[in-house]
Each structure stands twice: as structure tokens, then as C-alpha cells.
PDB file of C-alpha atoms in Angstrom:
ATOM      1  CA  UNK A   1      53.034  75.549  34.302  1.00 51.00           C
ATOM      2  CA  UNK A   2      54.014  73.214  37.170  1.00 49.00           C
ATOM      3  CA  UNK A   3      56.617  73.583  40.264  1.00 52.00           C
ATOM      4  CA  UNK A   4      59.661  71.277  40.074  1.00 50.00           C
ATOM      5  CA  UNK A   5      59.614  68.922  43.265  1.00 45.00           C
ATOM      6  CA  UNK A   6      62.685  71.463  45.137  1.00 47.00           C
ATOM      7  CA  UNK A   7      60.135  74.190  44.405  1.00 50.00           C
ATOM      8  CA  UNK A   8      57.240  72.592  46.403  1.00 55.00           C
ATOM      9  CA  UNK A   9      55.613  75.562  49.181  1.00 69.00           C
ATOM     10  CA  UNK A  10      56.786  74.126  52.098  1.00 77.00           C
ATOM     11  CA  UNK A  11      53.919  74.503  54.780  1.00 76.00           C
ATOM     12  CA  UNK A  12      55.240  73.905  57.957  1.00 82.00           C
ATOM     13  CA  UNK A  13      57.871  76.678  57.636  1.00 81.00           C
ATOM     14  CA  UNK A  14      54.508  79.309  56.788  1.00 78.00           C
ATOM     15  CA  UNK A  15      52.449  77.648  59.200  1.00 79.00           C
ATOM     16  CA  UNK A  16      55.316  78.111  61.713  1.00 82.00           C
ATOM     17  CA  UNK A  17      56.231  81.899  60.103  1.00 82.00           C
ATOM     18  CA  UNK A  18      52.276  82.893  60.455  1.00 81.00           C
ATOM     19  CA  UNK A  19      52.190  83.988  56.765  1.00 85.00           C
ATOM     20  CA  UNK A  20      54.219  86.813  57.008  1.00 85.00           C
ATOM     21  CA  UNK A  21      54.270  86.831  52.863  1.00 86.00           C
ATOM     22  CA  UNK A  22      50.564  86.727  52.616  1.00 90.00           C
ATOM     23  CA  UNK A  23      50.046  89.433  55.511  1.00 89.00           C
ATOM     24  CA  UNK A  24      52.287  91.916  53.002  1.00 86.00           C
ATOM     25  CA  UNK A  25      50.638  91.323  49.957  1.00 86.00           C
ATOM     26  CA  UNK A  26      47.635  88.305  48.253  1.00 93.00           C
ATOM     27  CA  UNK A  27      49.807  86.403  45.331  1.00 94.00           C
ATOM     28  CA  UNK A  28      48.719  86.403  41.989  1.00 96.00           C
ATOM     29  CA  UNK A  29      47.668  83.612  39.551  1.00 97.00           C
ATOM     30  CA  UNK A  30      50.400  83.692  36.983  1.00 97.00           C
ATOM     31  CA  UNK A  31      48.959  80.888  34.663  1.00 97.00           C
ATOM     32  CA  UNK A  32      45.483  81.676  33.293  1.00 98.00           C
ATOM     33  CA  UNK A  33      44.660  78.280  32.271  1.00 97.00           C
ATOM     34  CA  UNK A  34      45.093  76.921  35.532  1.00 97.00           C
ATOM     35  CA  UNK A  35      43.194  79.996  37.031  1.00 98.00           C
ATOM     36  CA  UNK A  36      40.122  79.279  34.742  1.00 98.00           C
ATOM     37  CA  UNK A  37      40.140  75.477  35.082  1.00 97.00           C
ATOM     38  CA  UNK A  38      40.169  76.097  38.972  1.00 96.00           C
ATOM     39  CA  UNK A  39      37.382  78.482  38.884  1.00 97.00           C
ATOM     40  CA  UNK A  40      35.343  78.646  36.095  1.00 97.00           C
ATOM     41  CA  UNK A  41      35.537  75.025  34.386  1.00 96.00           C
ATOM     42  CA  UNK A  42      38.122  75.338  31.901  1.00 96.00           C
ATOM     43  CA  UNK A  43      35.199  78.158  30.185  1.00 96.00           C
ATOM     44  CA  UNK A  44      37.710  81.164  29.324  1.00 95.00           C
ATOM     45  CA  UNK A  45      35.442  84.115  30.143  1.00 97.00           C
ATOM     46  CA  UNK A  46      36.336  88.013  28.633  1.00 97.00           C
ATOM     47  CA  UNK A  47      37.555  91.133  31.229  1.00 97.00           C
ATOM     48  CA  UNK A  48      33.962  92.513  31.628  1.00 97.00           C
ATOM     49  CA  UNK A  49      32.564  88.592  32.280  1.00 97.00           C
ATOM     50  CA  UNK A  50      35.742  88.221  34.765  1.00 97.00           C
ATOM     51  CA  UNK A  51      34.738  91.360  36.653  1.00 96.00           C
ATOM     52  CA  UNK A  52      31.164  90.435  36.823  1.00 96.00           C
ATOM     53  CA  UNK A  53      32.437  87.457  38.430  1.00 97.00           C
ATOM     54  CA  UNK A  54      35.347  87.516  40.653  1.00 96.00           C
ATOM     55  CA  UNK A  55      32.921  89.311  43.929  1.00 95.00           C
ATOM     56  CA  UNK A  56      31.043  85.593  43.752  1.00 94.00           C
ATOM     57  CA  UNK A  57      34.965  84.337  44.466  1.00 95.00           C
ATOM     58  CA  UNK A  58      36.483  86.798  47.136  1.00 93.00           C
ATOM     59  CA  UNK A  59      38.683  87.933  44.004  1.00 97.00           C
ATOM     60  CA  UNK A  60      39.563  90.887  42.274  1.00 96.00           C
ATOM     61  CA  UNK A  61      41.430  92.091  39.645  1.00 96.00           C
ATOM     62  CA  UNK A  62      45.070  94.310  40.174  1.00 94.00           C
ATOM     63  CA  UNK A  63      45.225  96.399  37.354  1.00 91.00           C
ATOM     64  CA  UNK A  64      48.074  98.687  38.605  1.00 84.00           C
ATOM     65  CA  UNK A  65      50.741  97.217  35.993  1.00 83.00           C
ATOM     66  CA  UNK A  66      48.011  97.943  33.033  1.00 91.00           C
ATOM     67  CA  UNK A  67      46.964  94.119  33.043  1.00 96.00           C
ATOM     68  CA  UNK A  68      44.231  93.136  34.766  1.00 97.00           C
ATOM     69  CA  UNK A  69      45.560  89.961  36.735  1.00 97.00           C
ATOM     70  CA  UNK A  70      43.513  88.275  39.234  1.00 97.00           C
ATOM     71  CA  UNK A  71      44.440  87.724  42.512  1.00 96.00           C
ATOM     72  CA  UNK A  72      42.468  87.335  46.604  1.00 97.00           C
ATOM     73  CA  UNK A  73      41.672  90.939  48.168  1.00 95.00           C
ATOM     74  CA  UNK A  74      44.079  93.031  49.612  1.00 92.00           C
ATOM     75  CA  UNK A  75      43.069  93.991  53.290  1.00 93.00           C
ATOM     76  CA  UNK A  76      44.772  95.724  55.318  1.00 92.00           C
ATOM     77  CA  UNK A  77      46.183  92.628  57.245  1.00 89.00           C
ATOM     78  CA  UNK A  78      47.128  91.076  53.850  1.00 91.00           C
ATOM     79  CA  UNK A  79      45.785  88.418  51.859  1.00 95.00           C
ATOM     80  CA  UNK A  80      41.727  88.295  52.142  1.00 95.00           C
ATOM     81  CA  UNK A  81      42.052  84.510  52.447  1.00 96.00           C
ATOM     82  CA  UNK A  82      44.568  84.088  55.497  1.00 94.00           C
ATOM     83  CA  UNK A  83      43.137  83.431  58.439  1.00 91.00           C
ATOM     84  CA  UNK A  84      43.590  82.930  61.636  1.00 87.00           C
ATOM     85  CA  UNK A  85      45.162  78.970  61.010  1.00 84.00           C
ATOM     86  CA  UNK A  86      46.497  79.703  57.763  1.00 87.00           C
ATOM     87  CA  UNK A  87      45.049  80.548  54.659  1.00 91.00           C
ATOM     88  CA  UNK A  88      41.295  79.245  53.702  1.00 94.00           C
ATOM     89  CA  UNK A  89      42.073  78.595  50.104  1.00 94.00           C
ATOM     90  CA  UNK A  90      42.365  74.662  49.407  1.00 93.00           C
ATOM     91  CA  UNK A  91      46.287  74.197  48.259  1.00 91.00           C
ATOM     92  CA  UNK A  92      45.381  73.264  45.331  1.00 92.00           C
ATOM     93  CA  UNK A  93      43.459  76.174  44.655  1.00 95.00           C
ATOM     94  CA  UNK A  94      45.949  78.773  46.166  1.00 95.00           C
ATOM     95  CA  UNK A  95      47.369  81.297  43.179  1.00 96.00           C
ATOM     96  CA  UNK A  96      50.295  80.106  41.150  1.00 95.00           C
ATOM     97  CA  UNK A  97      53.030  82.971  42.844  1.00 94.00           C
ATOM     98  CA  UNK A  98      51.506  81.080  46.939  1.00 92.00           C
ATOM     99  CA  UNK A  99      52.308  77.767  45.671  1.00 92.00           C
ATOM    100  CA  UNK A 100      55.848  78.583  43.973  1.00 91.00           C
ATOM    101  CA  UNK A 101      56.920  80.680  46.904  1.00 89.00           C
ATOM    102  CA  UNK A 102      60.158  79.389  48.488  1.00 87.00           C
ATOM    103  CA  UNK A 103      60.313  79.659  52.456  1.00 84.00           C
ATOM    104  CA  UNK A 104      63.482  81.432  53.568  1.00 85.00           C
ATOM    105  CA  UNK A 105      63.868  79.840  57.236  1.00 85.00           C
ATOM    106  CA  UNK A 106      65.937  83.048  58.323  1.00 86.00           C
ATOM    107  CA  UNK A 107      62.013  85.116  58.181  1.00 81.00           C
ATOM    108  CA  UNK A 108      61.422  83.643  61.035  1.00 82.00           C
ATOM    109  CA  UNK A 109      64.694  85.648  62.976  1.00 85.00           C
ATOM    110  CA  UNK A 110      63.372  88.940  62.010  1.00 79.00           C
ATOM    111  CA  UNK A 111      60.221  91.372  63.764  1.00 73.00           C
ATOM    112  CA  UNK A 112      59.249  92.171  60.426  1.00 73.00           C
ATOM    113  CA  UNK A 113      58.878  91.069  56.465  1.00 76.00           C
ATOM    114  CA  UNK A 114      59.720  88.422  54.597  1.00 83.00           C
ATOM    115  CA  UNK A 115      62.678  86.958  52.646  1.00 87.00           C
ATOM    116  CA  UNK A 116      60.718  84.110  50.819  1.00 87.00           C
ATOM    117  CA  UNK A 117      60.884  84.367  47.103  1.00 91.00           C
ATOM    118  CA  UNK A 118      59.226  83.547  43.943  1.00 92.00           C
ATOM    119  CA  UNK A 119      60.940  82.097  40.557  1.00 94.00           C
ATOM    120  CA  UNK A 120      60.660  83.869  37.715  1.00 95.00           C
ATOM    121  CA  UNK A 121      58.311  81.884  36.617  1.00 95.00           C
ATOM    122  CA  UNK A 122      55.864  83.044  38.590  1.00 95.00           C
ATOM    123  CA  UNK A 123      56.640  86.851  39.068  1.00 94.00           C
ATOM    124  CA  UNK A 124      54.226  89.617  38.486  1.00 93.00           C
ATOM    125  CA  UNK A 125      56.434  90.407  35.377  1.00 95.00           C
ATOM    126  CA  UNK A 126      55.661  87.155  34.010  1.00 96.00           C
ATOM    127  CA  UNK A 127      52.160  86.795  35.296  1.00 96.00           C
ATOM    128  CA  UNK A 128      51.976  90.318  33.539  1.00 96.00           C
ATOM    129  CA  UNK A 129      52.855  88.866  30.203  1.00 97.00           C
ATOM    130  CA  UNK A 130      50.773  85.587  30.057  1.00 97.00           C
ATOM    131  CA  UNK A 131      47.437  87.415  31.092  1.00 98.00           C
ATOM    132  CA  UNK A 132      48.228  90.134  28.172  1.00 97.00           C
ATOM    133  CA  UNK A 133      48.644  87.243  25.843  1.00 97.00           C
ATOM    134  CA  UNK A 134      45.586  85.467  27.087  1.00 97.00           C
ATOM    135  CA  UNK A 135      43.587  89.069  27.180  1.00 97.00           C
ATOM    136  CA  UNK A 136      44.713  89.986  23.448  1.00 96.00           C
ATOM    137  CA  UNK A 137      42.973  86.545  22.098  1.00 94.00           C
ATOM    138  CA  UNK A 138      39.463  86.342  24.103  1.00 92.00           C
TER     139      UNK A 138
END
């Protein structure tokens, strides 16, 4: 699952916008081969061996769609992981739906929220559906 070149994050428009999409809500990793090669070697690991390790990681798992999906802690500010300069993740460690997010310049005229968006390839419909698939054959 990789980002065409025209759907690159562009981070000077969130540096300059302050993160207003991670202060509403942490993205989610949509692919979970990428999410296992990133943090666990490529070793695909079952839900009870995720949970026991996602604390270690800052991570948890939303399970409010009835799929566990991992993604940073949700604080009350937003994202666990954004920080005062940005977020703390590495880019190329940052969930799938971060890095696919498209930067809507016109955020940046309002007080509040954000109109950045994520393809469809990499919504929480369709990071719903590949960690089913992925939990129905570990």
C-alpha cells in the first residue's frame, strides 16, 4: 500500500496549521503489513500478543467499529504523539491514514477543525476491512 507522489503529506502546510487533524483525532494504520514490519519485525503477532504489546509502543487498540485497529493514544489534546513541534513519530513510522492525509490550505482560515482528507484507501472503513482479513488468518 503506497501513496502516489500528488498524495505525499505535505509538512509545511501541518507544521504551519499546528496539527489541527492530529489534535481532533490519532490516525490509524490502515495496512497491517506495514504496521508489523515497522514495529514488530515483519513477526505477525495474534490480538492478545498485540495487546500485551502496544503499552511498550505508546499504542493502543480502537475497537469501537468491532475491529481492533491500532492506532497512537487519544488524549484529550489529540494524538498522544504530537507535540509541541509537531508530532514525535519518525515520518516514516507515522500511521498509514497521517501519511495519506491531504492538507486543505483553506484550514488554516478557520478558528476551528480541519478540512484535510484521507483517500479511500486509507479510511477507517478500509483500515476496518484489511485488519479483519489479517485478524481472521493469525
Amino acid at each position: 500500500m503506497f501513496l502516489n507522489e500528488s498524495e505525499a503529506l505535505n509538512l509545511p502546510l501541518c507544521q504551519e496549521c499546528g496539527g489541527r487533524c492530529c489534535q481532533g483525532s490519532p490516525g490509524i494504520w490502515v495496512d497491517p503489513e506495514r504496521f508489523f514490519t515497522l514495529f514488530f519485525f515483519g513477526q505477525h503477532l495474534t490480538l492478545e500478543q498485540l495487546r500485551g504489546r502496544l503499552p511498550e509502543l505508546g499504542l493502543v487498540l480502537w475497537e469501537k467499529s468491532g475491529v481492533p485497529v491500532p492506532a497512537p493514544r487519544s488524549l484529550v489534546s489529540g494524538c498522544s504523539f504530537l507535540g509541541a513541534d509537531g508530532c514525535r513519530l519518525l515520518v516514516a513510522e507515522r500511521p498509514c491514514q497521517c501519511l495519506a492525509l491531504i492538507p486543505v490550505k483553506e484550514t488554516l482560515d478557520q478558528q476551528k477543525g480541519c478540512l484535510c482528507w484521507v483517500p479511500e484507501d486509507y479510511s477507517l472503513a478500509t483500515g476496518r476491512q484489511r485488519w479483519q482479513r489479517y485478524w481472521q488468518t493469525v
